[in-house]
Short mmCIF file of C-alpha atoms in Angstrom, two decimals:
data_model
loop_
_atom_site.label_atom_id
_atom_site.label_comp_id
_atom_site.label_asym_id
_atom_site.label_seq_id
_atom_site.Cartn_x
_atom_site.Cartn_y
_atom_site.Cartn_z
CA UNK A 81 -0.06 0.00 -0.01
CA UNK A 82 2.83 2.37 0.73
CA UNK A 83 5.45 1.01 -1.77
CA UNK A 84 7.44 3.48 -3.52
CA UNK A 85 6.50 2.34 -7.05
CA UNK A 86 3.07 3.60 -6.43
CA UNK A 87 4.29 6.85 -5.03
CA UNK A 88 6.48 7.32 -8.11
CA UNK A 89 3.59 6.62 -10.37
CA UNK A 90 1.42 9.29 -8.64
CA UNK A 91 4.45 11.62 -8.90
CA UNK A 92 4.60 11.10 -12.75
CA UNK A 93 0.87 11.76 -13.00
CA UNK A 94 1.12 14.96 -10.97
CA UNK A 95 3.86 16.09 -13.17
CA UNK A 96 1.53 15.53 -16.23
CA UNK A 97 -1.11 17.75 -14.56
CA UNK A 98 1.62 20.37 -13.89
CA UNK A 99 2.83 20.20 -17.49
CA UNK A 100 -0.73 20.72 -18.67
CA UNK A 101 -1.14 23.78 -16.39
CA UNK A 102 2.22 25.26 -17.68
CA UNK A 103 1.13 24.79 -21.24
CA UNK A 104 -2.20 26.46 -20.64
CA UNK A 105 -1.47 29.20 -18.21
CA UNK A 106 -4.69 31.20 -18.64
CA UNK A 107 -6.92 28.26 -19.48
CA UNK A 108 -9.69 26.63 -17.44
CA UNK A 109 -8.99 23.04 -16.60
CA UNK A 110 -12.02 20.90 -16.62
CA UNK A 111 -10.94 17.20 -16.65
CA UNK A 112 -8.91 16.87 -13.50
CA UNK A 113 -11.10 14.50 -11.31
CA UNK A 114 -10.33 11.62 -13.70
CA UNK A 115 -7.01 11.41 -11.92
CA UNK A 116 -8.80 10.59 -8.64
CA UNK A 117 -8.66 6.78 -8.75
CA UNK A 118 -7.88 4.01 -6.18
CA UNK A 119 -4.16 4.49 -6.60
CA UNK A 120 -4.45 8.31 -6.11
CA UNK A 121 -6.57 7.68 -2.95
CA UNK A 122 -4.07 5.29 -1.48
CA UNK A 123 -1.37 7.95 -1.98
CA UNK A 124 -3.55 10.58 -0.38
CA UNK A 125 -4.06 8.16 2.60
CA UNK A 126 -0.36 7.58 2.90
CA UNK A 127 0.36 11.26 3.03
CA UNK A 128 -2.26 11.94 5.69
CA UNK A 129 -1.05 12.29 9.19
CA UNK A 130 -2.02 9.21 11.27
CA UNK A 131 -1.37 10.75 14.68
CA UNK A 132 -3.69 13.78 14.45
CA UNK A 133 -6.60 14.64 16.59
CA UNK A 134 -9.87 12.90 15.73
CA UNK A 135 -12.95 14.67 14.29
CA UNK A 136 -16.59 14.75 15.38
CA UNK A 137 -17.04 10.93 14.59
CA UNK A 138 -14.06 9.92 16.92
CA UNK A 139 -12.60 7.69 14.28
CA UNK A 140 -8.73 7.24 14.50
CA UNK A 141 -6.51 6.36 11.55
CA UNK A 142 -6.09 2.93 13.00
CA UNK A 143 -9.84 2.42 12.88
CA UNK A 144 -9.93 3.58 9.39
CA UNK A 145 -7.08 1.32 8.26
CA UNK A 146 -9.22 -1.67 8.80
CA UNK A 147 -10.48 -2.97 5.45
CA UNK A 148 -8.89 0.20 3.98
CA UNK A 149 -9.12 -0.53 0.25
CA UNK A 150 -12.92 -0.99 0.49
CA UNK A 151 -13.11 2.27 2.60
CA UNK A 152 -11.16 4.20 0.08
CA UNK A 153 -13.18 2.76 -2.90
CA UNK A 154 -16.48 3.74 -1.26
CA UNK A 155 -15.09 7.16 -0.41
CA UNK A 156 -14.05 7.70 -4.08
CA UNK A 157 -17.45 6.49 -5.45
CA UNK A 158 -19.25 8.98 -3.18
CA UNK A 159 -17.03 11.90 -4.10
CA UNK A 160 -17.34 11.40 -7.78
CA UNK A 161 -21.15 10.61 -7.58
CA UNK A 162 -21.75 13.93 -5.65
CA UNK A 163 -23.19 11.96 -2.60
CA UNK A 164 -20.30 12.61 -0.35
CA UNK A 165 -21.41 14.55 2.86
CA UNK A 166 -18.66 16.93 4.13
CA UNK A 167 -19.03 16.47 7.96
CA UNK A 168 -18.50 19.59 10.16
CA UNK A 169 -15.13 20.18 11.76
CA UNK A 170 -14.73 19.84 15.45
CA UNK A 171 -13.58 23.10 16.85
CA UNK A 172 -10.77 23.33 19.50
CA UNK A 173 -9.15 26.42 20.90
CA UNK A 174 -5.34 26.88 21.34
CA UNK A 175 -3.65 29.76 23.15
CA UNK A 176 -1.96 32.57 21.28
CA UNK A 177 0.97 34.60 22.41
CA UNK A 178 -1.17 37.72 23.50
CA UNK A 179 -3.42 35.81 25.94
CA UNK A 180 -6.14 35.18 23.43
CA UNK A 181 -7.27 31.93 21.82
CA UNK A 182 -7.20 30.82 18.09
CA UNK A 183 -9.79 28.38 16.75
CA UNK A 184 -8.59 25.24 15.00
CA UNK A 185 -10.95 23.04 12.97
CA UNK A 186 -10.33 19.31 13.00
CA UNK A 187 -11.89 17.26 10.19
CA UNK A 188 -12.75 13.53 10.33
CA UNK A 189 -10.02 11.17 9.27
CA UNK A 190 -11.94 10.16 6.20
CA UNK A 191 -12.46 13.89 5.36
CA UNK A 192 -8.73 14.57 5.64
CA UNK A 193 -7.91 11.81 3.21
CA UNK A 194 -10.32 13.23 0.65
CA UNK A 195 -9.12 16.74 1.26
CA UNK A 196 -5.52 15.49 0.79
CA UNK A 197 -6.50 13.84 -2.51
CA UNK A 198 -8.05 17.19 -3.89
CA UNK A 199 -5.15 19.25 -2.50
CA UNK A 200 -2.66 17.10 -4.40
CA UNK A 201 -4.61 17.99 -7.66
CA UNK A 202 -4.86 21.72 -6.87
CA UNK A 203 -1.24 21.85 -5.89
CA UNK A 204 -0.15 20.33 -9.16
CA UNK A 205 -2.12 22.96 -11.02
CA UNK A 206 -1.55 26.14 -8.96
CA UNK A 207 2.31 25.60 -8.22
CA UNK A 208 2.62 26.51 -11.93
CA UNK A 209 0.81 29.79 -11.34
CA UNK A 210 2.05 30.82 -7.90
CA UNK A 211 4.80 33.52 -7.76
CA UNK A 212 8.30 33.29 -6.10
CA UNK A 213 7.02 35.89 -3.51
CA UNK A 214 5.05 33.30 -1.61
CA UNK A 215 6.60 30.59 0.65
CA UNK A 216 3.97 29.21 2.99
CA UNK A 217 2.64 25.71 2.64
CA UNK A 218 4.44 25.18 -0.75
CA UNK A 219 6.57 22.12 -1.60
CA UNK A 220 10.29 22.77 -1.46
CA UNK A 221 9.76 26.14 0.30
CA UNK A 222 10.15 27.03 3.91
CA UNK A 223 9.93 29.89 6.35
CA UNK A 224 13.84 30.07 6.50
CA UNK A 225 13.96 30.55 2.89
CA UNK A 226 11.43 33.42 3.17
CA UNK A 227 13.53 34.89 5.98
CA UNK A 228 16.80 34.60 3.90
CA UNK A 229 14.98 36.10 0.80
CA UNK A 230 13.83 39.08 2.95
CA UNK A 231 17.23 39.62 4.50
CA UNK A 232 18.90 39.50 1.07
CA UNK A 233 16.40 41.84 -0.38
CA UNK A 234 16.96 44.40 2.34
CA UNK A 235 20.76 44.04 2.07
CA UNK A 236 20.66 44.67 -1.66
CA UNK A 237 19.13 48.12 -1.42
CA UNK A 238 20.61 48.97 1.98
CA UNK A 239 17.20 48.99 3.51
CA UNK A 240 14.51 51.61 3.02
CA UNK A 241 10.99 51.36 4.34
CA UNK A 242 9.16 48.16 5.53
CA UNK A 243 5.41 47.72 5.32
CA UNK A 244 4.61 45.33 8.13
CA UNK A 245 1.03 44.04 7.54
CA UNK A 246 -1.46 41.93 9.29
CA UNK A 247 -4.67 40.63 7.83
CA UNK A 248 -7.24 40.66 10.46
CA UNK A 249 -8.66 37.17 11.05
CA UNK A 250 -7.79 36.01 7.49
CA UNK A 251 -9.03 32.38 7.86
CA UNK A 252 -12.27 33.66 9.48
CA UNK A 253 -13.09 36.26 6.87
CA UNK A 254 -12.07 34.58 3.64
CA UNK A 255 -15.16 35.15 1.39
CA UNK A 256 -16.55 31.87 0.04
CA UNK A 257 -18.20 33.33 -3.08
CA UNK A 258 -15.09 35.23 -4.01
CA UNK A 259 -12.83 32.09 -3.46
CA UNK A 260 -15.04 29.98 -5.68
CA UNK A 261 -15.03 32.57 -8.37
CA UNK A 262 -11.23 32.71 -8.18
CA UNK A 263 -11.03 28.85 -8.39
CA UNK A 264 -13.31 28.67 -11.30
CA UNK A 265 -11.07 30.92 -13.31
CA UNK A 266 -8.58 28.12 -13.37
CA UNK A 267 -10.48 24.89 -12.37
CA UNK A 268 -13.88 24.05 -13.76
CA UNK A 269 -13.99 20.29 -12.98
CA UNK A 270 -17.37 19.78 -11.52
CA UNK A 271 -16.18 17.10 -8.96
CA UNK A 272 -13.31 19.24 -7.62
CA UNK A 273 -15.38 22.54 -7.47
CA UNK A 274 -18.37 20.76 -5.77
CA UNK A 275 -16.13 19.20 -3.07
CA UNK A 276 -14.51 22.54 -2.44
CA UNK A 277 -17.79 24.25 -1.93
CA UNK A 278 -19.00 21.45 0.33
CA UNK A 279 -15.89 21.89 2.69
CA UNK A 280 -16.46 25.60 2.77
CA UNK A 281 -20.03 25.22 3.91
CA UNK A 282 -19.62 22.12 6.18
CA UNK A 283 -19.88 24.17 9.24
CA UNK A 284 -18.27 23.95 12.80
CA UNK A 285 -19.25 21.81 15.63
CA UNK A 286 -18.52 23.17 19.15
CA UNK A 287 -20.11 21.91 22.41
CA UNK A 288 -22.74 20.02 20.44
CA UNK A 289 -23.79 23.11 18.53
CA UNK A 290 -23.41 23.29 14.72
CA UNK A 291 -22.71 26.68 13.18
CA UNK A 292 -22.27 27.44 9.49
CA UNK A 293 -20.30 30.58 8.97
CA UNK A 294 -20.75 32.46 5.74
CA UNK A 295 -17.02 33.09 5.51
CA UNK A 296 -13.75 31.63 6.33
CA UNK A 297 -12.02 28.28 6.14
CA UNK A 298 -10.99 26.33 9.19
CA UNK A 299 -7.40 26.41 10.26
CA UNK A 300 -6.38 22.84 10.65
CA UNK A 301 -8.20 21.58 7.54
CA UNK A 302 -6.00 19.85 5.01
CA UNK A 303 -7.46 21.82 2.16
CA UNK A 304 -7.28 25.14 3.86
CA UNK A 305 -3.54 26.07 3.13
CA UNK A 306 -3.80 25.61 -0.55
CA UNK A 307 -7.22 27.51 -0.67
CA UNK A 308 -5.55 30.40 1.31
CA UNK A 309 -2.67 30.49 -1.11
CA UNK A 310 -5.04 30.51 -4.08
CA UNK A 311 -6.94 33.38 -2.61
CA UNK A 312 -3.95 35.49 -1.66
CA UNK A 313 -2.26 34.79 -4.97
CA UNK A 314 -5.12 36.65 -6.62
CA UNK A 315 -5.67 39.29 -3.97
CA UNK A 316 -2.10 40.28 -3.24
CA UNK A 317 0.73 38.51 -5.18
CA UNK A 318 -0.56 39.00 -8.80
CA UNK A 319 -1.67 42.55 -8.06
CA UNK A 320 1.68 43.57 -6.44
CA UNK A 321 3.91 42.04 -9.12
CA UNK A 322 1.88 42.80 -12.08
CA UNK A 323 0.30 46.27 -11.15
CA UNK A 324 2.13 47.84 -8.27
CA UNK A 325 5.80 47.05 -9.13
CA UNK A 326 5.85 48.62 -12.55
CA UNK A 327 4.49 51.88 -11.15
CA UNK A 328 7.14 52.34 -8.32
CA UNK A 329 9.98 54.77 -8.42
CA UNK A 330 12.40 52.41 -6.73
CA UNK A 331 12.79 48.78 -6.03
CA UNK A 332 10.47 46.81 -3.76
CA UNK A 333 10.13 43.32 -2.58
CA UNK A 334 7.14 41.44 -1.29
CA UNK A 335 7.64 38.38 0.91
CA UNK A 336 4.48 36.29 2.00
CA UNK A 337 4.15 33.27 4.11
CA UNK A 338 0.53 32.27 4.24
CA UNK A 339 -1.36 35.25 5.48
CA UNK A 340 1.83 36.80 6.86
CA UNK A 341 3.61 39.31 4.69
CA UNK A 342 5.98 42.25 4.59
CA UNK A 343 6.91 44.60 1.75
CA UNK A 344 10.38 46.26 1.59
CA UNK A 345 10.55 49.62 -0.37
CA UNK A 346 13.71 51.49 -1.44
CA UNK A 347 11.63 54.76 -1.69
CA UNK A 348 9.57 56.21 0.99
CA UNK A 349 7.01 57.74 -1.30
CA UNK A 350 6.49 54.21 -2.81
CA UNK A 351 5.93 52.84 0.55
CA UNK A 352 3.28 55.49 1.54
CA UNK A 353 1.43 55.18 -1.70
CA UNK A 354 1.07 51.43 -1.30
CA UNK A 355 0.22 51.76 2.35
CA UNK A 356 -2.76 54.01 1.21
CA UNK A 357 -4.11 51.73 -1.43
CA UNK A 358 -3.56 48.32 0.17
CA UNK A 359 -6.53 48.53 2.65
CA UNK A 360 -8.78 49.25 -0.29
CA UNK A 361 -7.47 46.43 -2.26
CA UNK A 362 -7.99 44.07 0.60
CA UNK A 363 -11.63 45.44 1.19
CA UNK A 364 -12.60 44.46 -2.34
CA UNK A 365 -12.08 40.86 -1.30
CA UNK A 366 -13.66 41.09 2.17
CA UNK A 367 -10.39 41.43 4.03
CA UNK A 368 -9.30 43.99 6.57
CA UNK A 369 -5.82 45.05 7.61
CA UNK A 370 -5.33 45.19 11.48
CA UNK A 371 -5.05 49.02 12.19
CA UNK A 372 -2.64 48.44 15.15
CA UNK A 373 -0.43 45.79 13.62
CA UNK A 374 -0.03 47.36 10.13
CA UNK A 375 2.51 50.05 9.98
CA UNK A 376 5.44 51.61 7.99
CA UNK A 377 8.82 51.15 9.60
CA UNK A 378 11.90 53.24 8.58
CA UNK A 379 14.59 50.68 7.96
CA UNK A 380 17.37 52.45 6.18
CA UNK A 381 20.94 51.25 6.98
CA UNK A 382 22.40 53.46 9.74
CA UNK A 383 25.17 55.77 8.67
CA UNK A 384 28.76 54.99 9.18
CA UNK A 385 30.63 56.63 12.01
CA UNK A 386 31.31 60.24 11.26
CA UNK A 387 28.75 60.45 8.38
CA UNK A 388 25.84 62.89 8.56
CA UNK A 389 22.47 61.44 9.40
CA UNK A 390 19.34 63.43 8.33
CA UNK A 391 16.94 60.65 8.17
CA UNK A 392 14.79 58.78 10.76
CA UNK A 393 16.49 56.25 13.04
CA UNK A 394 15.90 52.71 11.73
CA UNK A 395 13.30 50.83 13.61
CA UNK A 396 12.65 47.11 13.95
CA UNK A 397 9.92 44.80 12.67
CA UNK A 398 8.76 41.26 13.30
CA UNK A 399 8.18 38.49 10.70
CA UNK A 400 7.77 34.75 11.11
CA UNK A 401 8.79 34.84 14.85
CA UNK A 402 11.97 36.85 14.30
CA UNK A 403 12.73 40.66 15.20
CA UNK A 404 14.68 42.23 12.28
CA UNK A 405 17.05 44.94 13.05
CA UNK A 406 20.36 46.49 11.89
CA UNK A 407 23.51 45.53 13.77
CA UNK A 408 27.20 45.49 13.20
CA UNK A 409 28.91 42.36 11.90
CA UNK A 410 32.20 40.98 13.22
CA UNK A 411 34.21 43.18 10.83
CA UNK A 412 32.18 46.26 11.76
CA UNK A 413 29.79 46.55 8.69
CA UNK A 414 26.10 47.11 9.16
CA UNK A 415 24.10 44.01 8.37
CA UNK A 416 20.44 42.92 8.91
CA UNK A 417 20.17 40.69 11.95
CA UNK A 418 17.32 38.46 13.10
CA UNK A 419 16.66 37.36 16.56
CA UNK A 420 13.68 35.60 18.31
CA UNK A 421 10.87 37.98 18.80
CA UNK A 422 10.22 38.83 22.41
CA UNK A 423 6.57 37.50 22.31
CA UNK A 424 7.61 34.32 20.60
CA UNK A 425 10.39 33.90 23.19
CA UNK A 426 7.89 34.38 26.05
CA UNK A 427 5.47 32.10 24.49
CA UNK A 428 7.91 29.27 24.17
CA UNK A 429 9.09 29.62 27.69
CA UNK A 430 5.57 29.57 29.03
CA UNK A 431 4.82 26.37 27.10
CA UNK A 432 7.82 24.64 28.59
CA UNK A 433 7.07 25.88 32.02
CA UNK A 434 3.50 24.61 31.76
CA UNK A 435 4.68 21.26 30.66
CA UNK A 436 7.42 21.05 33.38
CA UNK A 437 4.55 21.72 35.93
CA UNK A 438 2.38 18.88 34.61
CA UNK A 439 5.17 16.24 34.53
CA UNK A 440 7.10 17.28 37.62
CA UNK A 441 6.27 14.00 39.30
CA UNK A 442 7.21 11.69 36.53
CA UNK A 443 10.58 10.00 36.44
CA UNK A 444 13.51 12.23 35.69
CA UNK A 445 14.62 10.33 32.59
CA UNK A 446 11.14 10.92 31.04
CA UNK A 447 11.38 14.63 31.81
CA UNK A 448 14.73 14.85 30.33
CA UNK A 449 13.61 13.06 27.07
CA UNK A 450 10.63 15.48 26.78
CA UNK A 451 12.80 18.48 27.54
CA UNK A 452 15.38 17.43 24.91
CA UNK A 453 12.66 17.18 22.27
CA UNK A 454 11.39 20.68 23.08
CA UNK A 455 14.88 22.25 23.08
CA UNK A 456 15.76 20.54 19.74
CA UNK A 457 12.43 21.76 18.26
CA UNK A 458 13.17 25.32 19.30
CA UNK A 459 16.75 25.30 18.09
CA UNK A 460 15.63 23.79 14.68
CA UNK A 461 13.39 26.68 13.97
CA UNK A 462 15.14 29.62 15.74
CA UNK A 463 18.65 28.36 15.12
CA UNK A 464 19.69 30.89 12.52
CA UNK A 465 22.88 32.96 12.01
CA UNK A 466 23.13 35.71 14.52
CA UNK A 467 20.60 34.41 16.91
CA UNK A 468 22.96 32.43 19.28
CA UNK A 469 22.38 34.82 22.22
CA UNK A 470 18.64 34.20 22.19
CA UNK A 471 19.15 30.51 21.82
CA UNK A 472 21.61 30.36 24.80
CA UNK A 473 19.24 32.45 26.92
CA UNK A 474 16.33 30.12 26.08
CA UNK A 475 18.21 27.03 27.27
CA UNK A 476 19.45 28.86 30.42
CA UNK A 477 15.79 29.81 31.18
CA UNK A 478 14.50 26.36 30.57
CA UNK A 479 17.12 24.67 32.59
CA UNK A 480 16.42 27.04 35.50
CA UNK A 481 12.67 26.20 35.23
CA UNK A 482 13.48 22.45 35.26
CA UNK A 483 15.77 22.96 38.23
CA UNK A 484 12.89 24.77 40.09
CA UNK A 485 10.30 22.11 39.52
CA UNK A 486 12.71 19.27 40.33
CA UNK A 487 13.30 20.82 43.67
CA UNK A 488 9.69 21.01 44.36
CA UNK A 489 9.34 17.29 44.20
CA UNK A 490 10.86 17.01 47.68
CA UNK A 491 11.45 19.48 50.47
CA UNK A 492 14.00 17.26 52.17
CA UNK A 493 16.44 16.53 49.42
CA UNK A 494 17.40 19.80 47.53
CA UNK A 495 19.12 19.58 44.11
CA UNK A 496 22.05 21.97 44.08
CA UNK A 497 23.57 23.25 40.90
CA UNK A 498 26.56 20.93 40.91
CA UNK A 499 24.20 17.94 40.92
CA UNK A 500 21.99 19.68 38.37
CA UNK A 501 24.89 20.11 36.00
CA UNK A 502 25.73 16.52 36.35
CA UNK A 503 22.22 15.68 35.51
CA UNK A 504 22.33 17.75 32.28
CA UNK A 505 25.57 15.98 31.37
CA UNK A 506 24.21 12.49 32.04
CA UNK A 507 21.02 13.00 30.00
CA UNK A 508 22.82 15.00 27.29
CA UNK A 509 20.46 18.00 27.37
CA UNK A 510 21.46 19.75 24.15
CA UNK A 511 23.37 22.95 23.92
CA UNK A 512 22.18 25.54 21.31
CA UNK A 513 22.89 24.80 17.66
CA UNK A 514 22.38 26.71 14.34
CA UNK A 515 21.09 24.49 11.59
CA UNK A 516 20.34 27.44 9.43
CA UNK A 517 23.67 29.01 9.07
CA UNK A 518 24.30 31.49 6.13
CA UNK A 519 28.08 30.66 6.38
CA UNK A 520 27.33 26.98 5.94
CA UNK A 521 25.14 27.74 2.83
CA UNK A 522 27.74 29.97 1.41
CA UNK A 523 30.42 27.22 1.80
CA UNK A 524 28.23 24.69 0.11
CA UNK A 525 27.63 27.01 -2.78
#
């Protein structure tokens, strides 16, 4: 079922869809669902996470795996016949860094498989249309590539003005009718279009109550990332590259990751003009920019020592969990640096602290294993060139928290720092590391 030959066959078929989309860049594609067959569905099942939370039916991946081929065949028949019923997603809430909570929608496992199958088709088509400015939820692209592209773009023009934008509740306000109109500009296959519409109108189940929002797509749905990219490709990317850039006096660069984006301008007047028209552009598609989180930031390279400085002092801005600022390199030159954003740092520390409190009575070796996993995960994302100080501080804070909770296990036997350091060595609690090093990339090139 998961043999590589099947995966390679599906890969070749996806490439044929992609080639068709490349050859017909403006055409409507109407015969895509024929690719949905038992082999395609098995590949969609293989790519679906098996350890995710369950939907409203409580069915696990293990439950679904029993008599799998028959289940997938029945699912495919219902999808193509138009009798598939898209079940509501189960809503859960997860905390955000500002103390609020964010809603997540969890589909049933069967729904995840079918969404994955359709997402594979859409991705094969739209990856030929999407522009290099977008990085989120795209194959072969990552947040770290977006950060590196942004840094290189700023360095190429020695900075300028940065438009830091925030779309208010994007996933909750995505207009269903607008999205379907955008999809039909490229995909007119009846099966694909009908399924997308059903997922958009499936509704949300929370505390036994079903709601059917008139806008939005649930975060957590397998199909939601590609739909979000399709929407913002039309709303923002194509507009900026095709209509805005040719009208600017200087250079500019848009970098978007899902609904998070920044624009760097060489000329202040360009930045202010786009800042004025961007809210109107968003409003045409039912979207709103957050008034407090959308701002223009002066970000020109600071003058060299002794040079006259008539402009505003460069500020800082946050993107993808990192604060961007100008700092001096080892050889004294001004460079763009990136460090863990304060709110992200505090959020990560709180998560570890809350976890340590819940496991404080478990065996120390289990605590150490969980702590190592969390540290490695943090370093894998925030381990970039120039962020070593924040990584070291995070480890120090986390180790101090662990020491505190270990000492609360017993009032009689206190754990001094000599014994604590011995514990850290014995369980090999990792030191900070930098997997995303610009020096390593340069050496490889």
